[in-house]
Short mmCIF file of N, CA and C in Angstrom, two decimals:
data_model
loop_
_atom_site.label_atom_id
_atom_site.label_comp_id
_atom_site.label_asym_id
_atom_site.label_seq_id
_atom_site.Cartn_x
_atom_site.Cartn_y
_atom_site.Cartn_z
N UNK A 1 -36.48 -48.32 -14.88
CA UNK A 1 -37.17 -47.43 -13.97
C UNK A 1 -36.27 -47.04 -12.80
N UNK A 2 -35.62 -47.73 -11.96
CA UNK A 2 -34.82 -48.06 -10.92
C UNK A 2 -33.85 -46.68 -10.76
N UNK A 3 -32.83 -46.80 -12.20
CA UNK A 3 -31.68 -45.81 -12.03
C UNK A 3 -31.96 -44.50 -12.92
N UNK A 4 -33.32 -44.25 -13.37
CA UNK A 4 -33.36 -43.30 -14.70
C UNK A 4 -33.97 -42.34 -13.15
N UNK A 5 -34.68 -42.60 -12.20
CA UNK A 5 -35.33 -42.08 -11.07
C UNK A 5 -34.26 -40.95 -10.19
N UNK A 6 -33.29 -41.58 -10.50
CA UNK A 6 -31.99 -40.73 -9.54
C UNK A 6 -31.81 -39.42 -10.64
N UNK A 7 -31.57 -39.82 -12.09
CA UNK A 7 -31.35 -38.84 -12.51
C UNK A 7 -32.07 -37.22 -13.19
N UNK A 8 -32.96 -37.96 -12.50
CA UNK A 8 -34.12 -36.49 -12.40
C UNK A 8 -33.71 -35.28 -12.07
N UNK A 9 -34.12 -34.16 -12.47
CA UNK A 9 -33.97 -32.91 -12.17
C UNK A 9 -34.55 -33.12 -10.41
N UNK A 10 -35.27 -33.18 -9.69
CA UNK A 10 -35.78 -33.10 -8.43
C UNK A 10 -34.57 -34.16 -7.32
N UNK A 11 -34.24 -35.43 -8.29
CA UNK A 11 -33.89 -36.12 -7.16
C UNK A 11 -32.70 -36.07 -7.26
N UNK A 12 -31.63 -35.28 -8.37
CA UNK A 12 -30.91 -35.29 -8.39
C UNK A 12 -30.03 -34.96 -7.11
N UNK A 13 -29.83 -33.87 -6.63
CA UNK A 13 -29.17 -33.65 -5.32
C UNK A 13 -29.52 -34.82 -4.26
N UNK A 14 -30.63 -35.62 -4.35
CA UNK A 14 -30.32 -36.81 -3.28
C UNK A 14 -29.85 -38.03 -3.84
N UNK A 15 -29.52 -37.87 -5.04
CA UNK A 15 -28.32 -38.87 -5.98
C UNK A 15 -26.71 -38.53 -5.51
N UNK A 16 -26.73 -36.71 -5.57
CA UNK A 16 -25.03 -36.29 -5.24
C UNK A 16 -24.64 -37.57 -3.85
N UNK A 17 -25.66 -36.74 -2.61
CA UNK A 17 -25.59 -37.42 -1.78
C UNK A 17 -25.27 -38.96 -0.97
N UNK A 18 -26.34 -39.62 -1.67
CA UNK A 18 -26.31 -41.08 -2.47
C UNK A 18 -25.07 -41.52 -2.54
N UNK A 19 -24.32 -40.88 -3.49
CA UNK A 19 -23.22 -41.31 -4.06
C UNK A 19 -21.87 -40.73 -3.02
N UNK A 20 -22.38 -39.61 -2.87
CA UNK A 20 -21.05 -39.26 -1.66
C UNK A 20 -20.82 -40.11 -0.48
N UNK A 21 -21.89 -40.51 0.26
CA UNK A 21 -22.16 -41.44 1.43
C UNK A 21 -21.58 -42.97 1.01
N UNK A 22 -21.92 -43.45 -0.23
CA UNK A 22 -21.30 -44.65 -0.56
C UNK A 22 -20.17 -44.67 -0.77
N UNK A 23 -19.14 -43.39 -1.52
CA UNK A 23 -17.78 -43.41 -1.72
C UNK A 23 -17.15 -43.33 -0.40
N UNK A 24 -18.20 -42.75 0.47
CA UNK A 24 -17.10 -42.95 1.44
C UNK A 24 -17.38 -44.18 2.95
N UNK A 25 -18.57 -44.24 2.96
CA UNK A 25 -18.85 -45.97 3.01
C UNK A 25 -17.87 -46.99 2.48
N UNK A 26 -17.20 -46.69 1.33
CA UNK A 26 -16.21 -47.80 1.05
C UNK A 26 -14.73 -47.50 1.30
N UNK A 27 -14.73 -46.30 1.25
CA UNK A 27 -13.21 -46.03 0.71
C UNK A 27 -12.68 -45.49 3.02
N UNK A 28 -13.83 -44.43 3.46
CA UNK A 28 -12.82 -44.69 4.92
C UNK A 28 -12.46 -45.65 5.67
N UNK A 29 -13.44 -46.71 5.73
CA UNK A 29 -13.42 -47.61 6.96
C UNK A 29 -11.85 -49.08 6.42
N UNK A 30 -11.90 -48.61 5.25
CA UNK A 30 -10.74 -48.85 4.41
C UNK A 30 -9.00 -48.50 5.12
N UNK A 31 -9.45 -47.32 4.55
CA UNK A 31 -8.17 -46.22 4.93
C UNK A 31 -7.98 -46.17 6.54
N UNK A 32 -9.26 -45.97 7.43
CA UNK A 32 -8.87 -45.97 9.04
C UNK A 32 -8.35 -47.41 9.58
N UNK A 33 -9.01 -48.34 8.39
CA UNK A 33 -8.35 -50.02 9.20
C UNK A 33 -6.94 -50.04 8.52
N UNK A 34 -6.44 -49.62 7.43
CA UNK A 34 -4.86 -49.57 7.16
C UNK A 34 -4.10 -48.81 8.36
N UNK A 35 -4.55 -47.77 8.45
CA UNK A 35 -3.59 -46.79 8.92
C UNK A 35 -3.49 -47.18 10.69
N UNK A 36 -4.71 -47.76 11.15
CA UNK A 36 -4.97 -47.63 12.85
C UNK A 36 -4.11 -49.13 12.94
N UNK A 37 -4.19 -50.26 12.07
CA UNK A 37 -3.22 -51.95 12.01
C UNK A 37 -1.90 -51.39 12.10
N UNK A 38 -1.36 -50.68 11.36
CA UNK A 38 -0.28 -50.18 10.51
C UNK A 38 0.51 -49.06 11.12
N UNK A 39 0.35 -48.42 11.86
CA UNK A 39 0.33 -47.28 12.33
C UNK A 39 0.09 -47.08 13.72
N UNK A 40 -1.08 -46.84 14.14
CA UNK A 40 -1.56 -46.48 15.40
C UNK A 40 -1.61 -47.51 16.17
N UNK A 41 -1.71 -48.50 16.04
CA UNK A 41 -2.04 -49.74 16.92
C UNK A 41 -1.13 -50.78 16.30
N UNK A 42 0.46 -50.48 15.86
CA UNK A 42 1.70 -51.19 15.75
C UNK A 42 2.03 -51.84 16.76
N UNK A 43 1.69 -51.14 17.74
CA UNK A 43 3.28 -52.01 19.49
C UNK A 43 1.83 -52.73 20.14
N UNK A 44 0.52 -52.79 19.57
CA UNK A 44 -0.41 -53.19 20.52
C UNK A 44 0.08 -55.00 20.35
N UNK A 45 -0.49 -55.77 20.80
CA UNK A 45 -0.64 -57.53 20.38
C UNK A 45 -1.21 -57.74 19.71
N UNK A 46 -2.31 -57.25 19.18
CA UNK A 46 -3.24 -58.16 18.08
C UNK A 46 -3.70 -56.53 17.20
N UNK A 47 -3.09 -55.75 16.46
CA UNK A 47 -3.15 -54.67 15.83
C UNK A 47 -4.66 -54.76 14.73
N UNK A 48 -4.94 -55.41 14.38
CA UNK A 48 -5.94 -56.44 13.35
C UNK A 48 -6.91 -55.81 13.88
N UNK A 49 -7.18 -56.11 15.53
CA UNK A 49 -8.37 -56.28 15.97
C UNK A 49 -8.52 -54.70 16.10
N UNK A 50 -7.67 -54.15 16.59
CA UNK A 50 -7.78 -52.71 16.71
C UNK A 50 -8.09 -51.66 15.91
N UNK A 51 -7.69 -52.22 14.90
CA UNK A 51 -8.04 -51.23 13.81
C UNK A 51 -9.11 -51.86 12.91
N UNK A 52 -9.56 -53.11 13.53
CA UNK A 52 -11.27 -53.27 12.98
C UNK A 52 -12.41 -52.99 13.78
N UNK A 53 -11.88 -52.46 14.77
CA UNK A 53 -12.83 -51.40 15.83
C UNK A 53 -13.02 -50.48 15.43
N UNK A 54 -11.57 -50.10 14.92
CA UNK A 54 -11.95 -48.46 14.30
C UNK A 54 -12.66 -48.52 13.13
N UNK A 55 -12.56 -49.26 11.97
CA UNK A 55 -13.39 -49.40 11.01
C UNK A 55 -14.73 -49.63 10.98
N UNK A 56 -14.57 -49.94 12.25
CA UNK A 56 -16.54 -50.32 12.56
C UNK A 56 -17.07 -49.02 13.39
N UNK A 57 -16.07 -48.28 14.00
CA UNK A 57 -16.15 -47.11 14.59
C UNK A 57 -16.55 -45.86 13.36
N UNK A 58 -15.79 -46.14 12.49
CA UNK A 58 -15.72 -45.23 11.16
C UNK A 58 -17.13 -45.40 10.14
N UNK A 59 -17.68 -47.29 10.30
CA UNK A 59 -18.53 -47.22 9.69
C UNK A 59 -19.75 -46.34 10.39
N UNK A 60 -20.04 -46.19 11.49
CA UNK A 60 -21.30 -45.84 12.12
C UNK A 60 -21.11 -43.91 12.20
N UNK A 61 -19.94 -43.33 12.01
CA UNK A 61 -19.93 -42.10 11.57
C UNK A 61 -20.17 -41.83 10.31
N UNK A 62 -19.80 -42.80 9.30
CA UNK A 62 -20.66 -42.46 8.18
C UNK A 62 -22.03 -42.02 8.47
N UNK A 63 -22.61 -42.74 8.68
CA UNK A 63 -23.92 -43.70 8.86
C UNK A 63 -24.88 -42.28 9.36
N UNK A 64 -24.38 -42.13 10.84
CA UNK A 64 -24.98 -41.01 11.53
C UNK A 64 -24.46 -39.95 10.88
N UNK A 65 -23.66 -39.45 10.05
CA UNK A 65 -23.50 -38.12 9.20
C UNK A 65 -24.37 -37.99 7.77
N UNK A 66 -24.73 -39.46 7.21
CA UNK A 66 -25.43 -39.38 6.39
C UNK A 66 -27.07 -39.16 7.05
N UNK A 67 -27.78 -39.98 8.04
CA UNK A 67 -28.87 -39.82 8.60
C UNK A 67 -28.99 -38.29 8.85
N UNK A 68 -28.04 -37.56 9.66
CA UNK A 68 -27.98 -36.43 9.87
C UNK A 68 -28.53 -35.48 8.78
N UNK A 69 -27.62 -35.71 8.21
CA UNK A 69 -27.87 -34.68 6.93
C UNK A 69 -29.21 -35.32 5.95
N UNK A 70 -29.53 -36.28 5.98
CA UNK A 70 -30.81 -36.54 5.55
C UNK A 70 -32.12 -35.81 6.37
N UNK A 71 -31.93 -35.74 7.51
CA UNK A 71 -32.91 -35.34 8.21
C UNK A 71 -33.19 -33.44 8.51
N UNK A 72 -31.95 -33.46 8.16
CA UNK A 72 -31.73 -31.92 7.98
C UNK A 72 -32.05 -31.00 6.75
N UNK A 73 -32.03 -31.73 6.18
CA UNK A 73 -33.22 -31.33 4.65
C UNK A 73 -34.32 -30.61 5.43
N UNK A 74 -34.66 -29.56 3.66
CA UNK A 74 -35.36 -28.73 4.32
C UNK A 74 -36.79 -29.33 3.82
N UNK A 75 -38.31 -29.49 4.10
CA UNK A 75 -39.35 -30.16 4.01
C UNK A 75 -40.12 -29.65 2.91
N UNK A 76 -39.84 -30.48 2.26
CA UNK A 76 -40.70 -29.67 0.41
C UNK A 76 -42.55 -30.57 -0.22
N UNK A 77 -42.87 -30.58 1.02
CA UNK A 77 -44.32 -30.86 0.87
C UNK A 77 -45.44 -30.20 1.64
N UNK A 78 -44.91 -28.92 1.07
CA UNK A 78 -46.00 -27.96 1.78
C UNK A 78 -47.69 -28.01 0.46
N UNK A 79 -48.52 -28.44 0.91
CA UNK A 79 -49.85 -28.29 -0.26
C UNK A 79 -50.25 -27.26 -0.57
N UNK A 80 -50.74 -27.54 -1.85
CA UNK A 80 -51.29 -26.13 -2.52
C UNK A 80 -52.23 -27.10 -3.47
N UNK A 81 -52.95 -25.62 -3.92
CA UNK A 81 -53.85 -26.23 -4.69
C UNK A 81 -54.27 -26.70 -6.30
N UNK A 82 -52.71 -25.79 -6.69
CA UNK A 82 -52.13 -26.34 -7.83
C UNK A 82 -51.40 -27.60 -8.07
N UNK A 83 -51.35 -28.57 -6.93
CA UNK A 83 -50.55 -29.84 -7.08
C UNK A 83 -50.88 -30.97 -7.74
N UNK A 84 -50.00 -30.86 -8.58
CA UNK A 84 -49.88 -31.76 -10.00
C UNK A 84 -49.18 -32.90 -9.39
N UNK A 85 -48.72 -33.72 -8.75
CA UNK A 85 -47.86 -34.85 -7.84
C UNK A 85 -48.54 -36.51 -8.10
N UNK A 86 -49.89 -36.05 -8.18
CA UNK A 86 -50.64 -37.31 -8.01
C UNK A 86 -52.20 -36.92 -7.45
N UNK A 87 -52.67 -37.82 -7.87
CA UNK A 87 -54.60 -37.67 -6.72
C UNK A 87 -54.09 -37.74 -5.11
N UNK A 88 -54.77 -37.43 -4.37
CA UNK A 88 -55.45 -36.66 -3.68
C UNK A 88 -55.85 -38.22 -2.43
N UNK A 89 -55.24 -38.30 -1.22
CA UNK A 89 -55.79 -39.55 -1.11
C UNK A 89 -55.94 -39.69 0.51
N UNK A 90 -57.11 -40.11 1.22
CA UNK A 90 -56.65 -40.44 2.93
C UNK A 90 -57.00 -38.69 3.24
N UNK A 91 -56.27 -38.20 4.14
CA UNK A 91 -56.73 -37.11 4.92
C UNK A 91 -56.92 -35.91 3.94
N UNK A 92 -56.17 -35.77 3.14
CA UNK A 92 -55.73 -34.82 1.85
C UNK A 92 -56.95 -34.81 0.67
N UNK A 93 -58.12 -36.03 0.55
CA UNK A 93 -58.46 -36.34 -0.84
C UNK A 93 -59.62 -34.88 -0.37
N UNK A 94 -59.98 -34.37 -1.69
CA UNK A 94 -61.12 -33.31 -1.45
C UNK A 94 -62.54 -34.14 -2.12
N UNK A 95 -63.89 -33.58 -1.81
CA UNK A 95 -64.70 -34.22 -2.52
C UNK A 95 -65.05 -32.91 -3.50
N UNK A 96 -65.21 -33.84 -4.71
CA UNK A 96 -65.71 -32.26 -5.76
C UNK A 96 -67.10 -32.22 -6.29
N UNK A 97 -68.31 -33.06 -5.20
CA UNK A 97 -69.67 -33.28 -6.12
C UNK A 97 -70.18 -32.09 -5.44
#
């Protein structure tokens, strides 16, 4: 049930997503702690620490670019009265006697 759900026609584009946010969830905070140890923060004293700031710096721009763009979706639960989704329930249910 779990992974057949992503590959739906509907949820697919929040699978692309999904998957874009995690590749890079793993792979920048990666690449910015090589390069900022290695590189940018060479002549500092403790280079390690510096460039695991930035990786933790890098993780939370993921983070807020993925939230972002989650929230920026456009809102696809407008009702109608053809909706096939499920019953009807709480403020929404109609009575039909």
């Amino acid at each position: 049930m779990g992974w057949s759900l992503l590959f739906q026609e509907q949820n697919r584009e929040t699978a692309n997503k999904l998957g874009r946010a995690t590749l890079m969830m793993f792979t920048l905070p990666l690449l910015v702690f090589y390069v900022c140890s290695n590189f940018v923060f060479s002549d500092k004293e403790d280079p390690m620490m510096w460039g695991g700031f930035a990786a933790v710096i890098m993780v939370n721009v993921v983070i807020a670019g993925y939230v972002y763009s989650a929230f920026s979706e456009e809102d696809d639960t407008e009702a109608s009265d053809n909706d096939e989704s499920g019953p009807r329930t709480g403020a929404f249910k109609r009575r039909t006697d």
